[in-house]
């Protein structure tokens, strides 16, 4: 029996029951504004206070995470392939080997986020991946680079799904999108900052008998080590243990999150992991995420090379890779801010997907350098905002904290399958135009558009169906046993409404 129909059946059975109970408060959609313990101004002050303590360190970790993962694209311009004697697809293999280990780490890592403190877990995995990056600066051959990239994936894999789950433990559903965008915008800045930093580090070529590409890994890895140590004290675990909140603010945060999520279970039970694994909607979001991450990784790993093949020198290509990321950062934040304000995700995803298709099409369609470079800007503007929007959309539509943690990890796991594909999208044999690679990206973004449109329509229709069922069950009462069962239904419970 469908879980939502099961919820409706539970309510229907109570109408003829002799068991006395109180009226269920969950027969209609929840309005978070009705549950505020603080007035509007006090709530805004509370959110700003949380933002000040949560977002800066998360943005810094995210920036360094993506910088450490993608700096191999900048190192490539400073003779990485020649010094390590990489031939054929060996460079692409070194890109791709990160992702299977990254994917394997995601769900176990999010479960660890539920089992131990986020400050301990996040600082540990960051310290470990930073050590891998430093080691990458001393490799001498293809085998060494493959080994360090595999270890990097194993330790970095827990960060992105973990941070998205972590944000849902502090903010309501219509507040997560902007915060995720602010954090992910650090990843877009990492692309631009990486180009500037790589250009500066290139001046260290020959120091200590190391090439410029070695110093790119070593310097950036050392910066990550420092931040990982600071993160142990800078990361606040959960609202209940946050020392920067007053007693009143603790109660207000707890009340707001309870009102937003409803009385769904937050206990640690494997049944909620299996619920996520059996939920077809999460698999659709995995495919959308995969089709979004494929162009993100393709650009972050190959944009300097694409721009160099437009006719720029290696140093100028590093610098010319900055503006697309700056525009992408602005639109990532702006798009998610507007999506939060409107309480919508799907329509914004559809708009950015169309912009991305236009940008990549300009790259594929002409040899004019100005039009091609304009295409890189439009592609970045369309590609990067899709990730925080898609993650917030999926997270909004999963009920219960453990199912949400598992579902977000599954989504990012699916997304990083796109990273494996991205490693082989732009091949040397297709240089300098890379028409085949651009065409592949257009196909993936087009697939994401179709799936996003489907989910938007489905969520709207499902909400309408539940509205009808809710009207039929208003005023009916639940026994304590039935309320317990309702808590276990996650987002299949009758009163839950999907973000469209």
CSV table of C-alpha atoms in Angstrom, one decimal:
chain,number,residue,atom,x,y,z
A,1,UNK,CA,0.0,0.0,0.0
A,2,UNK,CA,1.3,3.5,-0.9
A,3,UNK,CA,2.6,5.2,2.3
A,4,UNK,CA,0.4,8.3,1.8
A,5,UNK,CA,-2.7,6.2,1.3
A,6,UNK,CA,-1.6,4.3,4.4
A,7,UNK,CA,-1.6,7.6,6.3
A,8,UNK,CA,-5.0,8.5,5.0
A,9,UNK,CA,-6.3,5.0,6.1
A,10,UNK,CA,-5.0,5.6,9.6
A,11,UNK,CA,-7.0,8.7,9.9
A,12,UNK,CA,-10.1,7.2,8.4
A,13,UNK,CA,-10.0,4.3,10.9
A,14,UNK,CA,-10.1,6.7,13.8
A,15,UNK,CA,-13.5,8.2,12.8
A,16,UNK,CA,-15.3,5.0,13.9
A,17,UNK,CA,-12.9,4.2,16.8
A,18,UNK,CA,-14.0,4.2,20.4
A,19,UNK,CA,-10.4,5.2,21.4
A,20,UNK,CA,-10.4,8.7,22.7
A,21,UNK,CA,-7.6,11.0,21.6
A,22,UNK,CA,-6.8,14.6,20.9
A,23,UNK,CA,-7.4,16.2,17.5
A,24,UNK,CA,-4.4,15.7,15.2
A,25,UNK,CA,-2.7,19.0,14.5
A,26,UNK,CA,-1.2,17.6,11.3
A,27,UNK,CA,-4.2,17.4,9.1
A,28,UNK,CA,-3.3,20.6,7.2
A,29,UNK,CA,0.0,21.9,5.9
A,30,UNK,CA,2.3,23.5,8.5
A,31,UNK,CA,2.8,27.3,8.4
A,32,UNK,CA,6.0,28.0,10.1
A,33,UNK,CA,5.0,31.6,10.9
A,34,UNK,CA,2.3,30.3,13.3
A,35,UNK,CA,5.0,28.6,15.4
A,36,UNK,CA,7.4,31.4,16.1
A,37,UNK,CA,8.1,32.0,19.7
A,38,UNK,CA,9.8,35.3,18.8
A,39,UNK,CA,8.3,38.2,16.9
A,40,UNK,CA,9.5,38.9,13.3
A,41,UNK,CA,12.3,41.3,14.2
A,42,UNK,CA,13.6,39.0,16.9
A,43,UNK,CA,13.5,36.1,14.5
A,44,UNK,CA,15.5,38.0,11.9
A,45,UNK,CA,18.1,38.9,14.6
A,46,UNK,CA,18.3,35.2,15.6
A,47,UNK,CA,18.8,34.1,12.0
A,48,UNK,CA,21.5,36.7,11.5
A,49,UNK,CA,23.2,35.5,14.7
A,50,UNK,CA,23.2,31.9,13.6
A,51,UNK,CA,24.5,33.0,10.2
A,52,UNK,CA,27.4,34.8,11.7
A,53,UNK,CA,28.5,31.7,13.7
A,54,UNK,CA,27.7,29.0,11.1
A,55,UNK,CA,28.3,30.3,7.6
A,56,UNK,CA,31.8,31.9,7.6
A,57,UNK,CA,33.7,28.7,8.7
A,58,UNK,CA,31.5,26.5,6.4
A,59,UNK,CA,32.2,28.9,3.4
A,60,UNK,CA,35.9,28.7,4.1
A,61,UNK,CA,36.0,24.9,4.3
A,62,UNK,CA,33.9,24.7,1.1
A,63,UNK,CA,36.2,27.0,-0.7
A,64,UNK,CA,39.3,25.0,0.3
A,65,UNK,CA,37.6,21.7,-0.5
A,66,UNK,CA,36.8,22.6,-4.1
A,67,UNK,CA,40.2,24.4,-4.4
A,68,UNK,CA,42.0,21.2,-3.4
A,69,UNK,CA,39.9,19.0,-5.6
A,70,UNK,CA,40.1,21.2,-8.8
A,71,UNK,CA,43.6,22.7,-8.5
A,72,UNK,CA,44.9,19.8,-10.7
A,73,UNK,CA,43.3,21.7,-13.6
A,74,UNK,CA,45.5,24.7,-12.9
A,75,UNK,CA,48.6,22.5,-12.2
A,76,UNK,CA,48.1,21.0,-15.7
A,77,UNK,CA,49.0,24.3,-17.3
A,78,UNK,CA,52.3,24.3,-15.4
A,79,UNK,CA,53.7,21.1,-16.9
A,80,UNK,CA,52.2,18.5,-14.6
A,81,UNK,CA,51.7,16.0,-17.5
A,82,UNK,CA,55.1,16.5,-18.9
A,83,UNK,CA,56.9,16.1,-15.6
A,84,UNK,CA,55.0,13.0,-14.6
A,85,UNK,CA,55.2,11.6,-18.2
A,86,UNK,CA,51.4,11.2,-18.5
A,87,UNK,CA,50.3,9.9,-21.9
A,88,UNK,CA,47.0,9.2,-23.6
A,89,UNK,CA,44.1,9.2,-21.1
A,90,UNK,CA,46.3,8.9,-18.0
A,91,UNK,CA,45.5,12.5,-17.0
A,92,UNK,CA,41.8,11.8,-17.3
A,93,UNK,CA,42.2,8.6,-15.3
A,94,UNK,CA,43.8,10.6,-12.5
A,95,UNK,CA,40.7,12.9,-12.5
A,96,UNK,CA,38.2,10.0,-12.6
A,97,UNK,CA,39.8,7.8,-9.9
A,98,UNK,CA,38.8,10.4,-7.2
A,99,UNK,CA,35.1,9.9,-7.7
A,100,UNK,CA,34.4,6.2,-6.9
A,101,UNK,CA,36.1,6.6,-3.5
A,102,UNK,CA,34.3,9.9,-3.1
A,103,UNK,CA,30.9,8.3,-3.8
A,104,UNK,CA,31.6,5.3,-1.5
A,105,UNK,CA,32.3,7.6,1.4
A,106,UNK,CA,29.2,9.8,1.2
A,107,UNK,CA,26.4,7.7,2.9
A,108,UNK,CA,28.7,6.3,5.7
A,109,UNK,CA,30.0,9.8,6.3
A,110,UNK,CA,26.5,11.3,6.8
A,111,UNK,CA,25.6,8.5,9.2
A,112,UNK,CA,28.8,9.4,11.1
A,113,UNK,CA,27.5,13.0,11.2
A,114,UNK,CA,24.5,11.6,13.1
A,115,UNK,CA,26.6,9.5,15.4
A,116,UNK,CA,29.4,11.9,16.4
A,117,UNK,CA,29.9,15.6,16.6
A,118,UNK,CA,30.1,17.5,13.3
A,119,UNK,CA,33.0,19.6,14.6
A,120,UNK,CA,35.0,16.4,15.2
A,121,UNK,CA,34.1,14.6,12.0
A,122,UNK,CA,34.5,17.6,9.6
A,123,UNK,CA,37.8,18.7,11.1
A,124,UNK,CA,39.1,15.1,10.9
A,125,UNK,CA,38.2,14.5,7.2
A,126,UNK,CA,39.5,18.0,6.3
A,127,UNK,CA,42.9,17.4,8.0
A,128,UNK,CA,43.1,14.0,6.1
A,129,UNK,CA,42.3,15.4,2.7
A,130,UNK,CA,44.8,18.3,3.2
A,131,UNK,CA,47.6,15.8,4.0
A,132,UNK,CA,46.7,14.0,0.7
A,133,UNK,CA,47.0,17.3,-1.2
A,134,UNK,CA,50.4,18.1,0.2
A,135,UNK,CA,51.5,14.5,-0.6
A,136,UNK,CA,50.3,15.1,-4.2
A,137,UNK,CA,52.9,17.8,-4.5
A,138,UNK,CA,55.7,15.3,-4.1
A,139,UNK,CA,54.5,12.5,-6.5
A,140,UNK,CA,56.9,11.4,-9.2
A,141,UNK,CA,54.8,9.4,-11.6
A,142,UNK,CA,51.4,8.3,-12.7
A,143,UNK,CA,50.9,5.7,-10.0
A,144,UNK,CA,51.7,8.2,-7.2
A,145,UNK,CA,49.2,10.7,-8.6
A,146,UNK,CA,46.5,8.0,-8.9
A,147,UNK,CA,47.0,6.9,-5.3
A,148,UNK,CA,46.9,10.5,-3.8
A,149,UNK,CA,43.8,11.3,-5.9
A,150,UNK,CA,42.0,8.1,-4.7
A,151,UNK,CA,42.8,9.0,-1.0
A,152,UNK,CA,41.6,12.6,-1.6
A,153,UNK,CA,38.3,11.3,-2.8
A,154,UNK,CA,37.8,9.0,0.2
A,155,UNK,CA,38.3,11.8,2.6
A,156,UNK,CA,36.6,14.7,0.7
A,157,UNK,CA,33.5,12.5,0.0
A,158,UNK,CA,32.0,13.2,3.4
A,159,UNK,CA,32.1,17.0,3.2
A,160,UNK,CA,29.5,18.1,0.7
A,161,UNK,CA,26.6,15.8,1.8
A,162,UNK,CA,27.5,16.4,5.4
A,163,UNK,CA,27.4,20.2,5.1
A,164,UNK,CA,24.0,20.1,3.4
A,165,UNK,CA,22.6,17.8,6.1
A,166,UNK,CA,24.2,20.1,8.8
A,167,UNK,CA,22.4,23.2,7.4
A,168,UNK,CA,19.0,21.5,7.6
A,169,UNK,CA,19.6,21.0,11.4
A,170,UNK,CA,19.8,24.8,11.9
A,171,UNK,CA,17.4,26.3,9.4
A,172,UNK,CA,13.8,25.9,8.2
A,173,UNK,CA,13.0,24.5,4.8
A,174,UNK,CA,12.5,27.9,3.1
A,175,UNK,CA,15.8,29.2,4.7
A,176,UNK,CA,18.1,26.4,3.6
A,177,UNK,CA,18.4,27.3,0.0
A,178,UNK,CA,20.1,30.7,0.4
A,179,UNK,CA,22.5,29.3,3.0
A,180,UNK,CA,23.5,26.4,0.8
A,181,UNK,CA,24.0,28.9,-2.0
A,182,UNK,CA,26.2,31.1,0.1
A,183,UNK,CA,28.3,28.1,1.0
A,184,UNK,CA,28.4,26.7,-2.5
A,185,UNK,CA,29.2,30.1,-3.9
A,186,UNK,CA,32.5,29.6,-2.2
A,187,UNK,CA,33.1,26.7,-4.6
A,188,UNK,CA,32.6,29.1,-7.5
A,189,UNK,CA,35.0,31.5,-5.9
A,190,UNK,CA,37.4,28.7,-5.6
A,191,UNK,CA,37.5,28.4,-9.3
A,192,UNK,CA,38.3,32.1,-9.8
A,193,UNK,CA,40.6,32.3,-6.7
A,194,UNK,CA,42.4,29.1,-7.9
A,195,UNK,CA,43.4,30.8,-11.1
A,196,UNK,CA,44.7,33.9,-9.4
A,197,UNK,CA,46.5,31.8,-6.8
A,198,UNK,CA,48.0,29.4,-9.3
A,199,UNK,CA,49.3,32.4,-11.3
A,200,UNK,CA,51.0,33.7,-8.2
A,201,UNK,CA,52.4,30.4,-7.1
A,202,UNK,CA,53.9,29.8,-10.6
A,203,UNK,CA,56.6,32.3,-9.5
A,204,UNK,CA,57.8,29.7,-7.0
A,205,UNK,CA,58.9,27.4,-9.9
A,206,UNK,CA,62.3,25.8,-9.1
A,207,UNK,CA,62.3,26.6,-5.4
A,208,UNK,CA,63.4,23.5,-3.5
A,209,UNK,CA,63.9,21.9,-6.9
A,210,UNK,CA,60.1,21.6,-7.1
A,211,UNK,CA,58.0,22.6,-10.2
A,212,UNK,CA,55.3,25.2,-10.0
A,213,UNK,CA,52.6,22.5,-10.1
A,214,UNK,CA,54.1,20.9,-7.0
A,215,UNK,CA,53.9,24.2,-5.1
A,216,UNK,CA,50.3,24.7,-6.1
A,217,UNK,CA,49.4,21.5,-4.2
A,218,UNK,CA,51.7,22.1,-1.3
A,219,UNK,CA,50.7,25.7,-0.6
A,220,UNK,CA,47.0,25.1,-0.9
A,221,UNK,CA,47.3,21.9,1.2
A,222,UNK,CA,49.0,23.7,4.0
A,223,UNK,CA,46.3,26.4,4.0
A,224,UNK,CA,43.7,23.6,4.4
A,225,UNK,CA,45.6,22.0,7.3
A,226,UNK,CA,45.5,25.3,9.2
A,227,UNK,CA,41.8,25.7,8.6
A,228,UNK,CA,41.1,22.1,9.6
A,229,UNK,CA,42.7,22.6,13.0
A,230,UNK,CA,40.7,25.8,13.5
A,231,UNK,CA,37.5,24.1,12.4
A,232,UNK,CA,37.5,21.8,15.5
A,233,UNK,CA,36.7,24.9,17.6
A,234,UNK,CA,35.0,27.1,15.1
A,235,UNK,CA,32.3,24.6,14.0
A,236,UNK,CA,29.2,24.6,16.2
A,237,UNK,CA,27.6,21.2,16.4
A,238,UNK,CA,23.8,21.5,16.8
A,239,UNK,CA,21.5,24.2,18.2
A,240,UNK,CA,20.9,22.3,21.4
A,241,UNK,CA,24.6,22.5,22.3
A,242,UNK,CA,25.4,25.9,20.8
A,243,UNK,CA,27.0,28.1,23.5
A,244,UNK,CA,26.4,31.3,21.5
A,245,UNK,CA,22.6,31.0,21.9
A,246,UNK,CA,20.7,32.1,25.0
A,247,UNK,CA,18.2,29.9,26.8
A,248,UNK,CA,15.4,31.8,25.0
A,249,UNK,CA,17.1,31.4,21.6
A,250,UNK,CA,17.7,27.7,22.2
A,251,UNK,CA,13.9,27.3,22.8
A,252,UNK,CA,13.1,29.4,19.8
A,253,UNK,CA,15.3,27.5,17.4
A,254,UNK,CA,14.0,24.2,18.6
A,255,UNK,CA,10.4,25.4,18.3
A,256,UNK,CA,10.9,26.8,14.8
A,257,UNK,CA,12.5,23.6,13.5
A,258,UNK,CA,9.8,21.4,15.1
A,259,UNK,CA,7.1,23.5,13.5
A,260,UNK,CA,8.8,23.4,10.1
A,261,UNK,CA,9.5,19.6,10.1
A,262,UNK,CA,6.4,18.5,12.1
A,263,UNK,CA,6.4,15.7,14.6
A,264,UNK,CA,8.4,13.3,12.5
A,265,UNK,CA,10.9,11.0,14.2
A,266,UNK,CA,14.5,12.1,14.5
A,267,UNK,CA,15.7,8.9,16.2
A,268,UNK,CA,18.6,6.8,14.8
A,269,UNK,CA,16.9,3.8,13.2
A,270,UNK,CA,17.9,1.8,10.1
A,271,UNK,CA,14.3,1.8,9.0
A,272,UNK,CA,14.7,5.5,7.9
A,273,UNK,CA,17.8,4.6,5.9
A,274,UNK,CA,15.8,1.9,4.1
A,275,UNK,CA,13.0,4.4,3.5
A,276,UNK,CA,15.5,6.6,1.7
A,277,UNK,CA,16.9,3.8,-0.3
A,278,UNK,CA,13.4,2.8,-1.4
A,279,UNK,CA,12.2,6.3,-2.3
A,280,UNK,CA,12.0,6.7,-6.1
A,281,UNK,CA,11.9,10.5,-5.8
A,282,UNK,CA,15.4,10.6,-4.4
A,283,UNK,CA,16.7,8.6,-7.4
A,284,UNK,CA,15.2,11.2,-9.8
A,285,UNK,CA,17.1,13.9,-7.8
A,286,UNK,CA,20.2,11.8,-8.1
A,287,UNK,CA,19.9,11.9,-11.8
A,288,UNK,CA,19.2,15.6,-11.9
A,289,UNK,CA,22.3,16.1,-9.6
A,290,UNK,CA,24.4,13.9,-11.8
A,291,UNK,CA,23.4,16.0,-14.8
A,292,UNK,CA,24.3,19.1,-12.9
A,293,UNK,CA,27.6,18.0,-11.4
A,294,UNK,CA,28.9,16.7,-14.8
A,295,UNK,CA,29.2,20.2,-16.3
A,296,UNK,CA,30.3,21.7,-12.9
A,297,UNK,CA,33.2,19.3,-12.8
A,298,UNK,CA,33.9,19.6,-16.5
A,299,UNK,CA,34.3,23.3,-16.1
A,300,UNK,CA,36.3,23.3,-12.9
A,301,UNK,CA,38.7,20.7,-14.2
A,302,UNK,CA,39.1,21.9,-17.8
A,303,UNK,CA,38.1,25.6,-18.0
A,304,UNK,CA,41.8,26.8,-17.9
A,305,UNK,CA,42.6,24.4,-20.8
A,306,UNK,CA,39.5,25.4,-22.8
A,307,UNK,CA,40.4,29.1,-22.5
A,308,UNK,CA,44.1,28.4,-23.3
A,309,UNK,CA,42.9,26.7,-26.5
A,310,UNK,CA,41.1,29.9,-27.5
A,311,UNK,CA,44.6,31.3,-28.1
A,312,UNK,CA,45.7,32.7,-24.7
A,313,UNK,CA,49.0,32.0,-23.0
A,314,UNK,CA,49.0,29.7,-19.9
A,315,UNK,CA,49.4,32.6,-17.5
A,316,UNK,CA,46.6,34.6,-19.2
A,317,UNK,CA,44.4,31.6,-19.3
A,318,UNK,CA,44.7,31.3,-15.5
A,319,UNK,CA,43.6,34.9,-15.2
A,320,UNK,CA,40.8,34.7,-17.8
A,321,UNK,CA,39.2,31.8,-15.9
A,322,UNK,CA,38.3,34.2,-13.1
A,323,UNK,CA,35.4,36.3,-14.5
A,324,UNK,CA,33.1,33.3,-15.3
A,325,UNK,CA,33.3,32.2,-11.7
A,326,UNK,CA,32.6,35.7,-10.4
A,327,UNK,CA,29.4,35.9,-12.4
A,328,UNK,CA,28.5,32.4,-11.4
A,329,UNK,CA,28.9,33.3,-7.7
A,330,UNK,CA,26.6,36.3,-8.0
A,331,UNK,CA,23.9,34.4,-9.8
A,332,UNK,CA,24.2,31.4,-7.4
A,333,UNK,CA,23.5,33.6,-4.4
A,334,UNK,CA,20.9,35.7,-6.2
A,335,UNK,CA,19.0,32.8,-7.6
A,336,UNK,CA,18.8,30.9,-4.3
A,337,UNK,CA,17.8,34.1,-2.4
A,338,UNK,CA,14.9,34.6,-4.8
A,339,UNK,CA,13.9,30.9,-4.7
A,340,UNK,CA,13.8,31.1,-0.9
A,341,UNK,CA,11.6,34.2,-1.1
A,342,UNK,CA,9.2,32.6,-3.5
A,343,UNK,CA,9.2,29.2,-1.8
A,344,UNK,CA,9.9,27.6,-5.2
A,345,UNK,CA,12.9,25.6,-6.6
A,346,UNK,CA,11.9,23.8,-9.8
A,347,UNK,CA,11.1,26.8,-11.9
A,348,UNK,CA,14.4,28.4,-11.0
A,349,UNK,CA,16.3,25.3,-11.9
A,350,UNK,CA,14.5,25.2,-15.3
A,351,UNK,CA,15.6,28.8,-16.0
A,352,UNK,CA,19.2,28.2,-15.2
A,353,UNK,CA,19.3,25.0,-17.2
A,354,UNK,CA,18.2,26.9,-20.3
A,355,UNK,CA,20.9,29.5,-19.7
A,356,UNK,CA,23.5,26.7,-19.3
A,357,UNK,CA,22.4,25.1,-22.6
A,358,UNK,CA,22.7,28.5,-24.4
A,359,UNK,CA,26.2,29.1,-23.0
A,360,UNK,CA,27.6,25.7,-23.9
A,361,UNK,CA,25.9,25.9,-27.4
A,362,UNK,CA,27.8,29.2,-28.0
A,363,UNK,CA,31.1,27.4,-27.2
A,364,UNK,CA,30.3,24.6,-29.6
A,365,UNK,CA,28.9,26.7,-32.5
A,366,UNK,CA,31.6,29.1,-33.3
A,367,UNK,CA,35.3,29.7,-33.6
A,368,UNK,CA,34.9,33.4,-32.7
A,369,UNK,CA,36.9,33.9,-29.5
A,370,UNK,CA,34.7,36.7,-28.1
A,371,UNK,CA,31.5,34.6,-28.6
A,372,UNK,CA,33.2,31.5,-27.1
A,373,UNK,CA,34.3,33.4,-24.0
A,374,UNK,CA,30.8,34.9,-23.6
A,375,UNK,CA,29.7,31.3,-23.8
A,376,UNK,CA,31.9,30.3,-20.9
A,377,UNK,CA,30.4,33.1,-18.8
A,378,UNK,CA,26.8,32.1,-19.6
A,379,UNK,CA,27.5,28.4,-19.1
A,380,UNK,CA,29.0,29.1,-15.7
A,381,UNK,CA,26.0,31.4,-14.8
A,382,UNK,CA,23.6,28.6,-15.7
A,383,UNK,CA,25.6,25.6,-14.4
A,384,UNK,CA,26.6,26.6,-10.8
A,385,UNK,CA,23.3,27.8,-9.4
A,386,UNK,CA,21.7,24.4,-10.2
A,387,UNK,CA,23.7,22.6,-7.4
A,388,UNK,CA,22.5,24.5,-4.3
A,389,UNK,CA,19.0,24.8,-5.8
A,390,UNK,CA,18.8,21.1,-6.5
A,391,UNK,CA,20.2,20.1,-3.1
A,392,UNK,CA,17.9,22.4,-1.2
A,393,UNK,CA,14.9,21.1,-3.2
A,394,UNK,CA,15.6,17.5,-2.4
A,395,UNK,CA,16.4,18.3,1.3
A,396,UNK,CA,13.1,20.3,1.6
A,397,UNK,CA,11.1,17.3,0.3
A,398,UNK,CA,12.5,14.6,2.7
A,399,UNK,CA,10.9,14.2,6.1
A,400,UNK,CA,12.8,13.1,9.2
A,401,UNK,CA,16.4,13.9,9.9
A,402,UNK,CA,18.0,10.4,9.3
A,403,UNK,CA,16.0,9.8,6.1
A,404,UNK,CA,17.1,13.3,5.0
A,405,UNK,CA,20.7,12.7,5.9
A,406,UNK,CA,20.7,9.5,3.8
A,407,UNK,CA,18.7,11.1,0.9
A,408,UNK,CA,21.1,14.0,0.7
A,409,UNK,CA,24.1,11.7,0.7
A,410,UNK,CA,22.4,9.6,-2.0
A,411,UNK,CA,21.8,12.7,-4.1
A,412,UNK,CA,25.4,13.9,-3.9
A,413,UNK,CA,26.5,10.3,-4.5
A,414,UNK,CA,24.6,10.4,-7.8
A,415,UNK,CA,25.9,13.8,-8.5
A,416,UNK,CA,29.5,12.7,-8.2
A,417,UNK,CA,28.9,9.9,-10.7
A,418,UNK,CA,28.7,12.9,-13.0
A,419,UNK,CA,32.3,13.7,-12.0
A,420,UNK,CA,33.5,10.3,-13.4
A,421,UNK,CA,31.8,11.2,-16.7
A,422,UNK,CA,33.2,14.8,-16.6
A,423,UNK,CA,36.8,13.4,-16.4
A,424,UNK,CA,36.4,12.1,-19.9
A,425,UNK,CA,34.2,14.8,-21.5
A,426,UNK,CA,37.1,16.9,-22.8
A,427,UNK,CA,39.8,14.8,-24.5
A,428,UNK,CA,43.0,15.9,-26.1
A,429,UNK,CA,42.0,14.4,-29.4
A,430,UNK,CA,39.0,16.8,-29.5
A,431,UNK,CA,41.2,19.9,-29.0
A,432,UNK,CA,41.1,22.8,-29.6
A,433,UNK,CA,37.3,23.2,-30.1
A,434,UNK,CA,36.1,20.3,-28.0
A,435,UNK,CA,32.8,20.2,-29.9
A,436,UNK,CA,32.1,16.6,-28.8
A,437,UNK,CA,32.6,17.5,-25.1
A,438,UNK,CA,30.3,20.5,-25.4
A,439,UNK,CA,27.7,18.4,-27.1
A,440,UNK,CA,27.8,15.8,-24.3
A,441,UNK,CA,27.2,18.6,-21.7
A,442,UNK,CA,24.3,19.9,-23.7
A,443,UNK,CA,22.8,16.4,-23.6
A,444,UNK,CA,23.2,16.1,-19.8
A,445,UNK,CA,21.8,19.5,-19.1
A,446,UNK,CA,18.8,18.7,-21.4
A,447,UNK,CA,18.2,15.5,-19.4
A,448,UNK,CA,18.2,17.5,-16.2
A,449,UNK,CA,15.7,19.9,-17.7
A,450,UNK,CA,13.2,17.1,-18.6
A,451,UNK,CA,13.5,15.5,-15.1
A,452,UNK,CA,13.2,18.8,-13.3
A,453,UNK,CA,10.0,19.6,-15.3
A,454,UNK,CA,8.6,16.1,-14.4
A,455,UNK,CA,9.3,16.6,-10.7
A,456,UNK,CA,7.9,20.1,-10.6
A,457,UNK,CA,4.6,18.8,-12.2
A,458,UNK,CA,4.5,15.8,-9.9
A,459,UNK,CA,5.1,17.7,-6.7
A,460,UNK,CA,2.3,20.2,-7.6
A,461,UNK,CA,-0.2,17.4,-8.4
A,462,UNK,CA,0.7,15.4,-5.3
A,463,UNK,CA,0.2,18.5,-3.1
A,464,UNK,CA,-3.2,19.0,-4.6
A,465,UNK,CA,-4.1,15.3,-4.0
A,466,UNK,CA,-3.1,15.6,-0.4
A,467,UNK,CA,-5.1,18.8,0.0
A,468,UNK,CA,-8.2,16.9,-1.0
A,469,UNK,CA,-7.5,14.0,1.4
A,470,UNK,CA,-6.7,16.5,4.2
A,471,UNK,CA,-10.1,18.1,3.9
A,472,UNK,CA,-11.8,14.7,4.2
A,473,UNK,CA,-10.0,14.0,7.5
A,474,UNK,CA,-10.2,17.4,9.3
A,475,UNK,CA,-11.3,17.0,12.9
A,476,UNK,CA,-10.6,13.3,13.1
A,477,UNK,CA,-8.6,12.0,16.1
A,478,UNK,CA,-5.7,9.7,16.4
A,479,UNK,CA,-4.8,7.2,19.2
A,480,UNK,CA,-1.3,7.2,20.6
A,481,UNK,CA,-0.4,4.1,18.6
A,482,UNK,CA,-1.6,5.8,15.4
A,483,UNK,CA,0.4,9.0,16.2
A,484,UNK,CA,3.5,6.9,16.7
A,485,UNK,CA,3.0,5.2,13.3
A,486,UNK,CA,2.4,8.6,11.7
A,487,UNK,CA,5.8,9.8,13.0
A,488,UNK,CA,7.5,7.0,11.1
A,489,UNK,CA,6.0,7.8,7.7
A,490,UNK,CA,8.5,10.7,7.0
A,491,UNK,CA,7.4,12.8,3.9
A,492,UNK,CA,4.7,10.2,3.1
A,493,UNK,CA,2.6,11.5,6.0
A,494,UNK,CA,-0.6,13.1,4.8
A,495,UNK,CA,0.1,16.6,6.1
A,496,UNK,CA,3.5,16.9,4.5
A,497,UNK,CA,3.7,19.3,1.5
A,498,UNK,CA,6.4,19.2,-1.1
A,499,UNK,CA,8.3,22.3,-2.2
A,500,UNK,CA,7.5,22.7,-5.9
